[in-house]
Amino acid sequence: MQAFTRHQGPGTSGTGSDVLVVGGGIIGLVTAWRAARRGLRTAVADPDPGGGAARVAAGMLAAVTELHYGEETLLGLNLASAERYPAFVAELEAASGQDTGYRACGTLAVALDADDRALLRELHALQQRSGLTSEWLTGRECRRLEPMLAPGVRGGLRVDGDHQIDPRRLAAALVTACERAGVVFHRAWAERLTVVRDRAVGAVLAGGLALTADQVVLAGGSLSGRLGGVPDEVRPPVRPVKGQVLRLSVPRPYAPFLSRTVRAVVRGSQVYLVPRANGELVVGATSEELGWDTSVTAGGVYGLLRDAHDLVPGITELPLVETRAGLRPGSPDNAPLLGPTALPGLHLATGHFRNGVLLTPITGEVMATVLATGELPEEARPFTPRRFPPGVRTAPAVPAGTSAATPAATSAATSAASECQEQPA
């Protein structure tokens, strides 16, 4: 192994722990909670635990309808995590005393024209070859399930196993569960990894507080690669992929507007509508390679509303209550990086791209196992960070005349705000 630069952590010495998780988004929180449940003294460094991506993501648990060509290996991990969700939710809600908004409502993917139908037929064939359960429906059958669909719907796929959860409630429950399990929160940015004698031994926070730990988990979403002090040989190759999302409310006279998640490809653009039990309707999402830009644009909002209107015309009668944008952490192969790196003491839990919320249960399980035993579980071995050559990067696309840095994106920016994991799909 190559020699790594050693850093002395300036500032006040902090309390030591068995595990320090850098990043308090959903992935960092579930890692911390599971590690603490294993008896490990665990700390989390993040200025706003449970914020960031959880405020943006739609929460689709779409292992089947999110299948893409070339991602069959990732499919296995997605399915394994989806199977764990009911038990995971029950355990988390019992531990936190909070509702997570989990709904076993299923998903309907529809086609609006002949080209869309051809694409959906190809997806159905891929699902069948992969041994997945989905049912092809006629347009009339789709409208019978969801009467608000446009009359021109040409067909669709009914997937009863793709469900949803509310990421905001999930994140809040994880924060509470962590606190009750004894996790210590340091509400500050992590600025630099501390490396001593070729081993990660903690991190220095904004303000100079030095935290020590036997093991460090970098779980900072799209900004994981920007933490200072991480040697280039093990720096995670993640990039930001922007997603804009809308939230509408369904007034009581219009309820129930939709009974399940509905998604479609409209003129080549993907759109989804996720109805919450509380009357919220999430509409998303754009997919933009724009570096660290998280602005909500008129074009993004217009495109989402236009496509959603084509899918469900009645949506224009609903109040628009929120617009947001966040960053998905993309990796070179669209799959997460889980487990130990070539630098002893440093682990990664990042790069979940559009599947972060779906992969929350299995990520927590995998990371707790490797932290407690040193062994990476078999189902996670295809996703080891070591599968990429040292120094491989996924360069973000940055528009001319702009900077790759955000106001908070010093090398420290590894908080929940960086962790727009699951989509905004």
mmCIF file of C-alpha atoms in Angstrom, residues 93-284:
data_model
loop_
_atom_site.group_PDB
_atom_site.id
_atom_site.type_symbol
_atom_site.label_atom_id
_atom_site.label_comp_id
_atom_site.label_asym_id
_atom_site.label_seq_id
_atom_site.Cartn_x
_atom_site.Cartn_y
_atom_site.Cartn_z
ATOM 1 C CA GLU A 93 -40.579 2.923 14.840
ATOM 2 C CA ALA A 94 -40.431 0.952 18.078
ATOM 3 C CA ALA A 95 -36.984 2.359 18.884
ATOM 4 C CA SER A 96 -37.908 5.959 18.093
ATOM 5 C CA GLY A 97 -41.597 6.076 18.920
ATOM 6 C CA GLN A 98 -42.144 7.894 15.594
ATOM 7 C CA ASP A 99 -44.039 7.071 12.415
ATOM 8 C CA THR A 100 -41.907 6.809 9.250
ATOM 9 C CA GLY A 101 -44.693 7.161 6.694
ATOM 10 C CA TYR A 102 -44.063 3.700 5.239
ATOM 11 C CA ARG A 103 -46.830 2.662 2.785
ATOM 12 C CA ALA A 104 -47.119 -0.742 1.119
ATOM 13 C CA CYS A 105 -49.131 0.754 -1.727
ATOM 14 C CA GLY A 106 -47.405 -0.548 -4.869
ATOM 15 C CA THR A 107 -46.450 1.294 -8.048
ATOM 16 C CA LEU A 108 -47.986 1.751 -11.486
ATOM 17 C CA ALA A 109 -45.692 2.654 -14.397
ATOM 18 C CA VAL A 110 -47.603 3.841 -17.458
ATOM 19 C CA ALA A 111 -47.019 4.727 -21.113
ATOM 20 C CA LEU A 112 -48.611 7.770 -22.738
ATOM 21 C CA ASP A 113 -47.877 7.088 -26.404
ATOM 22 C CA ALA A 114 -46.609 4.349 -28.705
ATOM 23 C CA ASP A 115 -42.936 5.163 -28.132
ATOM 24 C CA ASP A 116 -43.415 5.189 -24.356
ATOM 25 C CA ARG A 117 -45.245 1.876 -24.597
ATOM 26 C CA ALA A 118 -42.361 0.339 -26.545
ATOM 27 C CA LEU A 119 -39.914 1.456 -23.846
ATOM 28 C CA LEU A 120 -42.149 0.096 -21.116
ATOM 29 C CA ARG A 121 -42.477 -3.226 -22.953
ATOM 30 C CA GLU A 122 -38.675 -3.460 -23.037
ATOM 31 C CA LEU A 123 -38.531 -2.792 -19.311
ATOM 32 C CA HIS A 124 -41.159 -5.466 -18.720
ATOM 33 C CA ALA A 125 -39.109 -7.973 -20.725
ATOM 34 C CA LEU A 126 -35.993 -7.110 -18.695
ATOM 35 C CA GLN A 127 -37.948 -7.543 -15.468
ATOM 36 C CA GLN A 128 -39.198 -10.939 -16.605
ATOM 37 C CA ARG A 129 -35.694 -12.072 -17.591
ATOM 38 C CA SER A 130 -34.525 -10.973 -14.143
ATOM 39 C CA GLY A 131 -37.188 -13.071 -12.417
ATOM 40 C CA LEU A 132 -39.165 -10.068 -11.155
ATOM 41 C CA THR A 133 -42.907 -9.836 -10.660
ATOM 42 C CA SER A 134 -44.749 -7.231 -12.720
ATOM 43 C CA GLU A 135 -48.046 -7.343 -14.607
ATOM 44 C CA TRP A 136 -48.730 -5.745 -17.980
ATOM 45 C CA LEU A 137 -52.026 -3.808 -18.071
ATOM 46 C CA THR A 138 -54.009 -2.199 -20.851
ATOM 47 C CA GLY A 139 -54.691 1.515 -20.728
ATOM 48 C CA ARG A 140 -58.242 0.843 -19.590
ATOM 49 C CA GLU A 141 -57.007 -1.386 -16.778
ATOM 50 C CA CYS A 142 -54.581 1.325 -15.680
ATOM 51 C CA ARG A 143 -57.367 3.901 -15.534
ATOM 52 C CA ARG A 144 -59.540 1.491 -13.602
ATOM 53 C CA LEU A 145 -56.828 1.365 -10.926
ATOM 54 C CA GLU A 146 -56.144 5.112 -11.051
ATOM 55 C CA PRO A 147 -59.134 7.047 -12.451
ATOM 56 C CA MET A 148 -57.192 10.363 -12.495
ATOM 57 C CA LEU A 149 -54.892 9.108 -15.263
ATOM 58 C CA ALA A 150 -55.124 10.774 -18.656
ATOM 59 C CA PRO A 151 -57.493 9.107 -21.155
ATOM 60 C CA GLY A 152 -54.634 8.605 -23.598
ATOM 61 C CA VAL A 153 -52.651 6.192 -21.395
ATOM 62 C CA ARG A 154 -51.671 3.298 -23.667
ATOM 63 C CA GLY A 155 -50.700 0.663 -21.111
ATOM 64 C CA GLY A 156 -48.698 0.106 -17.988
ATOM 65 C CA LEU A 157 -46.921 -2.128 -15.507
ATOM 66 C CA ARG A 158 -48.437 -2.938 -12.135
ATOM 67 C CA VAL A 159 -45.742 -3.657 -9.540
ATOM 68 C CA ASP A 160 -47.314 -4.448 -6.201
ATOM 69 C CA GLY A 161 -43.948 -4.860 -4.462
ATOM 70 C CA ASP A 162 -42.570 -1.340 -5.038
ATOM 71 C CA HIS A 163 -43.645 0.775 -2.076
ATOM 72 C CA GLN A 164 -42.765 4.137 -0.493
ATOM 73 C CA ILE A 165 -41.628 5.824 2.700
ATOM 74 C CA ASP A 166 -41.452 9.470 3.774
ATOM 75 C CA PRO A 167 -37.704 10.299 3.907
ATOM 76 C CA ARG A 168 -38.274 13.289 6.185
ATOM 77 C CA ARG A 169 -40.010 11.153 8.773
ATOM 78 C CA LEU A 170 -37.480 8.378 8.256
ATOM 79 C CA ALA A 171 -34.614 10.775 8.956
ATOM 80 C CA ALA A 172 -36.320 12.209 12.035
ATOM 81 C CA ALA A 173 -36.942 8.718 13.397
ATOM 82 C CA LEU A 174 -33.310 7.769 12.815
ATOM 83 C CA VAL A 175 -32.079 10.855 14.686
ATOM 84 C CA THR A 176 -34.252 9.963 17.673
ATOM 85 C CA ALA A 177 -33.267 6.290 17.534
ATOM 86 C CA CYS A 178 -29.598 7.272 17.433
ATOM 87 C CA GLU A 179 -29.990 9.547 20.444
ATOM 88 C CA ARG A 180 -31.757 6.821 22.402
ATOM 89 C CA ALA A 181 -29.011 4.356 21.457
ATOM 90 C CA GLY A 182 -26.343 6.675 22.865
ATOM 91 C CA VAL A 183 -24.946 8.108 19.626
ATOM 92 C CA VAL A 184 -23.137 11.408 20.257
ATOM 93 C CA PHE A 185 -23.877 14.195 17.769
ATOM 94 C CA HIS A 186 -21.277 16.847 16.980
ATOM 95 C CA ARG A 187 -23.221 19.531 15.128
ATOM 96 C CA ALA A 188 -20.430 20.944 12.983
ATOM 97 C CA TRP A 189 -18.814 20.371 9.587
ATOM 98 C CA ALA A 190 -15.997 17.873 9.399
ATOM 99 C CA GLU A 191 -13.137 19.719 7.728
ATOM 100 C CA ARG A 192 -10.367 17.150 7.574
ATOM 101 C CA LEU A 193 -9.721 13.462 8.062
ATOM 102 C CA THR A 194 -6.961 12.777 10.557
ATOM 103 C CA VAL A 195 -4.421 10.193 9.395
ATOM 104 C CA VAL A 196 -1.638 9.004 11.739
ATOM 105 C CA ARG A 197 0.917 6.337 10.800
ATOM 106 C CA ASP A 198 -1.014 5.398 7.685
ATOM 107 C CA ARG A 199 -4.302 4.936 9.513
ATOM 108 C CA ALA A 200 -7.490 7.026 9.761
ATOM 109 C CA VAL A 201 -7.926 7.935 13.428
ATOM 110 C CA GLY A 202 -10.595 10.646 13.444
ATOM 111 C CA ALA A 203 -11.451 14.041 12.008
ATOM 112 C CA VAL A 204 -11.066 17.736 12.729
ATOM 113 C CA LEU A 205 -14.269 19.759 12.839
ATOM 114 C CA ALA A 206 -14.891 23.364 11.918
ATOM 115 C CA GLY A 207 -13.613 25.414 14.816
ATOM 116 C CA GLY A 208 -10.710 23.068 15.463
ATOM 117 C CA LEU A 209 -12.284 20.347 17.601
ATOM 118 C CA ALA A 210 -10.384 17.089 16.988
ATOM 119 C CA LEU A 211 -12.377 13.880 17.299
ATOM 120 C CA THR A 212 -10.638 10.539 17.579
ATOM 121 C CA ALA A 213 -12.048 7.154 16.659
ATOM 122 C CA ASP A 214 -10.879 3.616 16.028
ATOM 123 C CA GLN A 215 -12.808 3.638 12.734
ATOM 124 C CA VAL A 216 -14.138 6.440 10.524
ATOM 125 C CA VAL A 217 -17.072 6.103 8.133
ATOM 126 C CA LEU A 218 -17.313 8.671 5.356
ATOM 127 C CA ALA A 219 -21.035 8.971 4.574
ATOM 128 C CA GLY A 220 -21.266 12.437 3.066
ATOM 129 C CA GLY A 221 -23.275 11.745 -0.076
ATOM 130 C CA SER A 222 -22.256 13.647 -3.202
ATOM 131 C CA LEU A 223 -19.667 15.681 -1.302
ATOM 132 C CA SER A 224 -17.884 12.716 0.252
ATOM 133 C CA GLY A 225 -14.997 13.226 -2.145
ATOM 134 C CA ARG A 226 -14.393 16.760 -0.878
ATOM 135 C CA LEU A 227 -13.385 15.975 2.703
ATOM 136 C CA GLY A 228 -9.902 17.333 3.346
ATOM 137 C CA GLY A 229 -7.077 15.025 4.321
ATOM 138 C CA VAL A 230 -8.384 11.998 2.440
ATOM 139 C CA PRO A 231 -5.520 10.548 0.360
ATOM 140 C CA ASP A 232 -6.186 10.573 -3.365
ATOM 141 C CA GLU A 233 -5.736 6.804 -3.503
ATOM 142 C CA VAL A 234 -8.902 6.255 -1.450
ATOM 143 C CA ARG A 235 -10.916 9.379 -2.202
ATOM 144 C CA PRO A 236 -14.447 8.237 -3.169
ATOM 145 C CA PRO A 237 -15.273 8.771 -6.861
ATOM 146 C CA VAL A 238 -18.683 10.382 -6.403
ATOM 147 C CA ARG A 239 -20.214 13.310 -8.257
ATOM 148 C CA PRO A 240 -23.329 15.440 -7.707
ATOM 149 C CA VAL A 241 -26.371 14.876 -9.924
ATOM 150 C CA LYS A 242 -28.989 17.566 -9.390
ATOM 151 C CA GLY A 243 -32.657 16.727 -8.979
ATOM 152 C CA GLN A 244 -35.535 19.190 -8.700
ATOM 153 C CA VAL A 245 -38.713 18.070 -6.923
ATOM 154 C CA LEU A 246 -42.126 19.630 -6.326
ATOM 155 C CA ARG A 247 -44.589 19.122 -3.501
ATOM 156 C CA LEU A 248 -48.309 19.742 -3.850
ATOM 157 C CA SER A 249 -51.156 19.260 -1.430
ATOM 158 C CA VAL A 250 -54.366 17.366 -2.128
ATOM 159 C CA PRO A 251 -57.375 19.198 -0.624
ATOM 160 C CA ARG A 252 -59.916 16.954 1.078
ATOM 161 C CA PRO A 253 -62.535 17.244 -1.716
ATOM 162 C CA TYR A 254 -59.978 15.827 -4.194
ATOM 163 C CA ALA A 255 -58.852 12.921 -2.001
ATOM 164 C CA PRO A 256 -57.889 10.254 -2.717
ATOM 165 C CA PHE A 257 -56.145 11.730 -5.757
ATOM 166 C CA LEU A 258 -53.921 8.692 -6.366
ATOM 167 C CA SER A 259 -53.814 5.446 -4.431
ATOM 168 C CA ARG A 260 -50.238 4.430 -5.307
ATOM 169 C CA THR A 261 -47.030 5.773 -6.813
ATOM 170 C CA VAL A 262 -47.497 6.508 -10.516
ATOM 171 C CA ARG A 263 -44.582 7.006 -12.871
ATOM 172 C CA ALA A 264 -44.048 7.324 -16.608
ATOM 173 C CA VAL A 265 -41.667 8.293 -19.365
ATOM 174 C CA VAL A 266 -43.077 11.361 -21.119
ATOM 175 C CA ARG A 267 -41.301 12.323 -24.342
ATOM 176 C CA GLY A 268 -38.112 10.766 -23.001
ATOM 177 C CA SER A 269 -38.305 12.422 -19.559
ATOM 178 C CA GLN A 270 -39.097 10.430 -16.447
ATOM 179 C CA VAL A 271 -41.740 11.741 -14.080
ATOM 180 C CA TYR A 272 -43.256 10.252 -10.947
ATOM 181 C CA LEU A 273 -46.056 11.155 -8.553
ATOM 182 C CA VAL A 274 -45.832 9.855 -4.991
ATOM 183 C CA PRO A 275 -49.007 10.322 -2.888
ATOM 184 C CA ARG A 276 -48.544 10.506 0.875
ATOM 185 C CA ALA A 277 -51.163 9.423 3.389
ATOM 186 C CA ASN A 278 -51.105 12.965 4.835
ATOM 187 C CA GLY A 279 -52.343 14.506 1.560
ATOM 188 C CA GLU A 280 -48.960 15.527 0.170
ATOM 189 C CA LEU A 281 -48.145 14.705 -3.452
ATOM 190 C CA VAL A 282 -44.469 14.622 -4.473
ATOM 191 C CA VAL A 283 -43.651 15.211 -8.149
ATOM 192 C CA GLY A 284 -40.175 14.632 -9.541
#
